Short mmCIF file of N, CA and C in Angstrom, two decimals:
data_model
loop_
_atom_site.label_atom_id
_atom_site.label_comp_id
_atom_site.label_asym_id
_atom_site.label_seq_id
_atom_site.Cartn_x
_atom_site.Cartn_y
_atom_site.Cartn_z
N UNK T 1 103.11 87.03 128.16
CA UNK T 1 103.35 86.95 126.73
C UNK T 1 103.42 88.38 126.17
N UNK T 2 104.43 88.70 125.38
CA UNK T 2 104.55 90.07 124.86
C UNK T 2 103.49 90.40 123.82
N UNK T 3 103.14 91.67 123.79
CA UNK T 3 102.23 92.15 122.76
C UNK T 3 102.93 92.13 121.41
N UNK T 4 102.15 92.30 120.35
CA UNK T 4 102.71 92.38 119.01
C UNK T 4 102.18 93.63 118.34
N UNK T 5 102.97 94.16 117.42
CA UNK T 5 102.64 95.41 116.75
C UNK T 5 102.70 95.24 115.24
N UNK T 6 101.62 95.59 114.59
CA UNK T 6 101.50 95.57 113.14
C UNK T 6 101.93 96.96 112.70
N UNK T 7 102.95 97.04 111.88
CA UNK T 7 103.48 98.32 111.42
C UNK T 7 103.34 98.36 109.90
N UNK T 8 102.69 99.38 109.41
CA UNK T 8 102.49 99.52 107.96
C UNK T 8 102.92 100.92 107.53
N UNK T 9 103.63 100.96 106.42
CA UNK T 9 103.96 102.21 105.76
C UNK T 9 103.37 102.12 104.36
N UNK T 10 102.59 103.14 104.00
CA UNK T 10 101.80 103.04 102.76
C UNK T 10 101.86 104.34 101.97
N UNK T 11 101.91 104.19 100.66
CA UNK T 11 101.66 105.30 99.74
C UNK T 11 100.38 104.94 99.00
N UNK T 12 99.34 105.73 99.21
CA UNK T 12 98.06 105.49 98.55
C UNK T 12 98.13 106.06 97.14
N UNK T 13 97.83 105.22 96.15
CA UNK T 13 97.85 105.67 94.76
C UNK T 13 96.45 105.82 94.15
N UNK T 14 95.46 105.18 94.77
CA UNK T 14 94.07 105.29 94.29
C UNK T 14 93.16 105.28 95.53
N UNK T 15 92.71 106.45 95.97
CA UNK T 15 91.99 106.57 97.24
C UNK T 15 90.69 105.78 97.35
N UNK T 16 89.93 105.64 96.26
CA UNK T 16 88.63 104.96 96.37
C UNK T 16 88.76 103.49 96.76
N UNK T 17 89.53 102.67 96.04
CA UNK T 17 89.66 101.28 96.50
C UNK T 17 90.45 101.17 97.81
N UNK T 18 91.34 102.12 98.06
CA UNK T 18 92.08 102.07 99.32
C UNK T 18 91.13 102.26 100.50
N UNK T 19 90.12 103.11 100.33
CA UNK T 19 89.13 103.30 101.40
C UNK T 19 88.38 102.00 101.65
N UNK T 20 88.05 101.25 100.60
CA UNK T 20 87.38 99.96 100.79
C UNK T 20 88.30 99.00 101.56
N UNK T 21 89.60 99.05 101.23
CA UNK T 21 90.56 98.24 101.99
C UNK T 21 90.56 98.66 103.46
N UNK T 22 90.68 99.94 103.71
CA UNK T 22 90.76 100.43 105.09
C UNK T 22 89.51 100.08 105.89
N UNK T 23 88.35 100.20 105.27
CA UNK T 23 87.10 99.85 105.96
C UNK T 23 87.06 98.37 106.30
N UNK T 24 87.41 97.51 105.35
CA UNK T 24 87.41 96.07 105.59
C UNK T 24 88.47 95.65 106.59
N UNK T 25 89.66 96.25 106.49
CA UNK T 25 90.72 95.93 107.44
C UNK T 25 90.32 96.34 108.85
N UNK T 26 89.66 97.47 108.98
CA UNK T 26 89.21 97.93 110.31
C UNK T 26 88.27 96.92 110.95
N UNK T 27 87.42 96.30 110.16
CA UNK T 27 86.52 95.27 110.68
C UNK T 27 87.32 94.08 111.20
N UNK T 28 88.34 93.67 110.47
CA UNK T 28 89.19 92.56 110.93
C UNK T 28 89.90 92.95 112.22
N UNK T 29 90.40 94.18 112.29
CA UNK T 29 91.09 94.61 113.51
C UNK T 29 90.15 94.58 114.72
N UNK T 30 88.91 95.00 114.52
CA UNK T 30 87.93 94.95 115.62
C UNK T 30 87.71 93.51 116.08
N UNK T 31 87.57 92.60 115.12
CA UNK T 31 87.32 91.19 115.46
C UNK T 31 88.44 90.62 116.32
N UNK T 32 89.68 91.07 116.10
CA UNK T 32 90.83 90.55 116.84
C UNK T 32 91.26 91.48 117.98
N UNK T 33 90.36 92.37 118.39
CA UNK T 33 90.58 93.27 119.53
C UNK T 33 91.87 94.08 119.42
N UNK T 34 92.16 94.54 118.23
CA UNK T 34 93.35 95.35 118.00
C UNK T 34 93.14 96.77 118.51
N UNK T 35 94.24 97.40 118.87
CA UNK T 35 94.22 98.77 119.35
C UNK T 35 95.07 99.62 118.39
N UNK T 36 94.43 100.52 117.66
CA UNK T 36 95.14 101.37 116.71
C UNK T 36 95.86 102.46 117.50
N UNK T 37 97.19 102.46 117.42
CA UNK T 37 98.01 103.43 118.14
C UNK T 37 98.35 104.64 117.28
N UNK T 38 98.51 104.45 115.99
CA UNK T 38 98.79 105.55 115.06
C UNK T 38 98.20 105.18 113.70
N UNK T 39 97.61 106.17 113.05
CA UNK T 39 97.04 105.92 111.72
C UNK T 39 97.04 107.22 110.93
N UNK T 40 98.03 107.34 110.03
CA UNK T 40 98.03 108.46 109.09
C UNK T 40 98.32 109.82 109.66
N UNK T 41 98.83 109.91 110.87
CA UNK T 41 99.11 111.21 111.48
C UNK T 41 100.42 111.82 111.01
N UNK T 42 100.72 112.94 111.58
CA UNK T 42 101.95 113.66 111.27
C UNK T 42 103.17 112.80 111.60
N UNK T 43 104.21 112.90 110.78
CA UNK T 43 105.43 112.15 111.05
C UNK T 43 106.63 112.93 110.52
N UNK T 44 107.79 112.59 111.00
CA UNK T 44 109.05 113.18 110.53
C UNK T 44 109.83 112.11 109.78
N UNK T 45 110.20 112.39 108.56
CA UNK T 45 110.97 111.48 107.71
C UNK T 45 112.45 111.68 108.04
N UNK T 46 113.04 110.78 108.82
CA UNK T 46 114.40 110.96 109.30
C UNK T 46 115.45 110.16 108.53
N UNK T 47 115.18 108.89 108.24
CA UNK T 47 116.15 108.06 107.55
C UNK T 47 115.44 107.04 106.68
N UNK T 48 116.10 106.64 105.61
CA UNK T 48 115.59 105.56 104.76
C UNK T 48 114.47 106.01 103.84
N UNK T 49 113.88 105.02 103.18
CA UNK T 49 112.76 105.25 102.28
C UNK T 49 111.48 105.15 103.08
N UNK T 50 110.67 106.17 103.05
CA UNK T 50 109.44 106.20 103.83
C UNK T 50 108.23 106.40 102.94
N UNK T 51 107.06 106.20 103.53
CA UNK T 51 105.78 106.42 102.86
C UNK T 51 105.01 107.44 103.67
N UNK T 52 104.09 108.17 103.04
CA UNK T 52 103.39 109.24 103.75
C UNK T 52 102.32 108.78 104.74
N UNK T 53 101.88 107.52 104.67
CA UNK T 53 100.86 107.03 105.59
C UNK T 53 101.49 105.93 106.45
N UNK T 54 101.42 106.11 107.76
CA UNK T 54 102.02 105.17 108.70
C UNK T 54 100.98 104.71 109.70
N UNK T 55 100.98 103.40 109.97
CA UNK T 55 99.98 102.82 110.86
C UNK T 55 100.69 101.88 111.84
N UNK T 56 100.32 101.99 113.12
CA UNK T 56 100.82 101.07 114.14
C UNK T 56 99.61 100.55 114.90
N UNK T 57 99.48 99.22 114.95
CA UNK T 57 98.32 98.58 115.59
C UNK T 57 98.83 97.56 116.60
N UNK T 58 98.31 97.62 117.80
CA UNK T 58 98.73 96.73 118.88
C UNK T 58 97.78 95.53 118.98
N UNK T 59 98.36 94.36 119.14
CA UNK T 59 97.60 93.12 119.34
C UNK T 59 98.03 92.47 120.65
N UNK T 60 97.19 91.61 121.17
CA UNK T 60 97.46 90.90 122.42
C UNK T 60 98.78 90.14 122.36
N UNK T 61 99.06 89.51 121.22
CA UNK T 61 100.30 88.75 121.07
C UNK T 61 100.53 88.47 119.58
N UNK T 62 101.67 87.86 119.28
CA UNK T 62 102.05 87.59 117.89
C UNK T 62 101.04 86.67 117.21
N UNK T 63 100.57 85.66 117.92
CA UNK T 63 99.62 84.71 117.34
C UNK T 63 98.32 85.40 116.92
N UNK T 64 97.84 86.33 117.74
CA UNK T 64 96.61 87.04 117.41
C UNK T 64 96.82 87.97 116.21
N UNK T 65 97.97 88.63 116.18
CA UNK T 65 98.27 89.51 115.05
C UNK T 65 98.34 88.73 113.75
N UNK T 66 98.99 87.58 113.78
CA UNK T 66 99.10 86.75 112.59
C UNK T 66 97.74 86.17 112.19
N UNK T 67 96.93 85.79 113.18
CA UNK T 67 95.59 85.28 112.88
C UNK T 67 94.76 86.36 112.19
N UNK T 68 94.90 87.60 112.63
CA UNK T 68 94.18 88.70 111.99
C UNK T 68 94.64 88.86 110.55
N UNK T 69 95.95 88.88 110.34
CA UNK T 69 96.48 89.05 108.98
C UNK T 69 95.99 87.93 108.06
N UNK T 70 95.98 86.72 108.55
CA UNK T 70 95.60 85.56 107.73
C UNK T 70 94.09 85.32 107.69
N UNK T 71 93.31 86.12 108.40
CA UNK T 71 91.87 85.91 108.46
C UNK T 71 91.20 86.16 107.11
N UNK T 72 90.07 85.52 106.92
CA UNK T 72 89.29 85.72 105.69
C UNK T 72 88.89 87.19 105.55
N UNK T 73 88.57 87.84 106.67
CA UNK T 73 88.14 89.24 106.64
C UNK T 73 89.27 90.15 106.13
N UNK T 74 90.46 89.97 106.69
CA UNK T 74 91.57 90.83 106.27
C UNK T 74 91.99 90.53 104.84
N UNK T 75 92.06 89.28 104.48
CA UNK T 75 92.48 88.92 103.12
C UNK T 75 91.49 89.43 102.08
N UNK T 76 90.21 89.45 102.40
CA UNK T 76 89.21 90.01 101.49
C UNK T 76 89.43 91.51 101.33
N UNK T 77 89.71 92.19 102.44
CA UNK T 77 89.98 93.63 102.38
C UNK T 77 91.26 93.92 101.61
N UNK T 78 92.26 93.10 101.81
CA UNK T 78 93.57 93.28 101.18
C UNK T 78 93.49 93.31 99.66
N UNK T 79 92.56 92.59 99.10
CA UNK T 79 92.40 92.57 97.64
C UNK T 79 92.11 93.97 97.09
N UNK T 80 91.45 94.81 97.88
CA UNK T 80 91.15 96.18 97.44
C UNK T 80 92.40 97.05 97.39
N UNK T 81 93.43 96.67 98.15
CA UNK T 81 94.65 97.46 98.20
C UNK T 81 95.62 97.11 97.08
N UNK T 82 95.40 96.00 96.38
CA UNK T 82 96.36 95.51 95.40
C UNK T 82 96.77 96.54 94.36
N UNK T 83 95.85 97.31 93.85
CA UNK T 83 96.17 98.33 92.85
C UNK T 83 95.89 99.74 93.37
N UNK T 84 95.81 99.86 94.69
CA UNK T 84 95.46 101.15 95.27
C UNK T 84 96.58 101.77 96.09
N UNK T 85 97.67 101.05 96.24
CA UNK T 85 98.76 101.61 97.03
C UNK T 85 99.97 100.70 97.06
N UNK T 86 101.04 101.25 97.57
CA UNK T 86 102.29 100.53 97.78
C UNK T 86 102.48 100.44 99.28
N UNK T 87 102.68 99.20 99.79
CA UNK T 87 102.73 99.05 101.24
C UNK T 87 103.89 98.18 101.68
N UNK T 88 104.47 98.55 102.81
CA UNK T 88 105.40 97.70 103.55
C UNK T 88 104.69 97.40 104.86
N UNK T 89 104.50 96.11 105.15
CA UNK T 89 103.79 95.71 106.37
C UNK T 89 104.63 94.67 107.09
N UNK T 90 104.75 94.84 108.40
CA UNK T 90 105.42 93.83 109.21
C UNK T 90 104.71 93.76 110.55
N UNK T 91 104.93 92.62 111.21
CA UNK T 91 104.42 92.44 112.56
C UNK T 91 105.64 92.13 113.42
N UNK T 92 105.78 92.88 114.50
CA UNK T 92 106.93 92.72 115.38
C UNK T 92 106.45 92.45 116.80
N UNK T 93 107.13 91.53 117.46
CA UNK T 93 106.80 91.21 118.84
C UNK T 93 107.41 92.25 119.75
N UNK T 94 106.65 92.67 120.73
CA UNK T 94 107.12 93.67 121.67
C UNK T 94 108.14 93.12 122.66
N UNK T 95 108.78 94.02 123.35
CA UNK T 95 109.80 93.64 124.35
C UNK T 95 109.15 93.18 125.63
#
């Protein structure tokens, strides 16, 4: 079964509640055995509309990634991000 990757591009507009989101989301990721591959590091803006914070998280499979996103833990954390940033998030199945 192919792995799945959670890809997020974010512009943080209010750091304090965003930190609460990040802390809560990290707990959800731990619960679902996620592996953070990239989080907020250096990047090159090559094409399209981009955000300054980029995150890539690996999951065992698509079902696990979706279960994490829909979990009570992640959804509770997500509420802190509502007015703290602009985000594009997707989950893609690996090859």
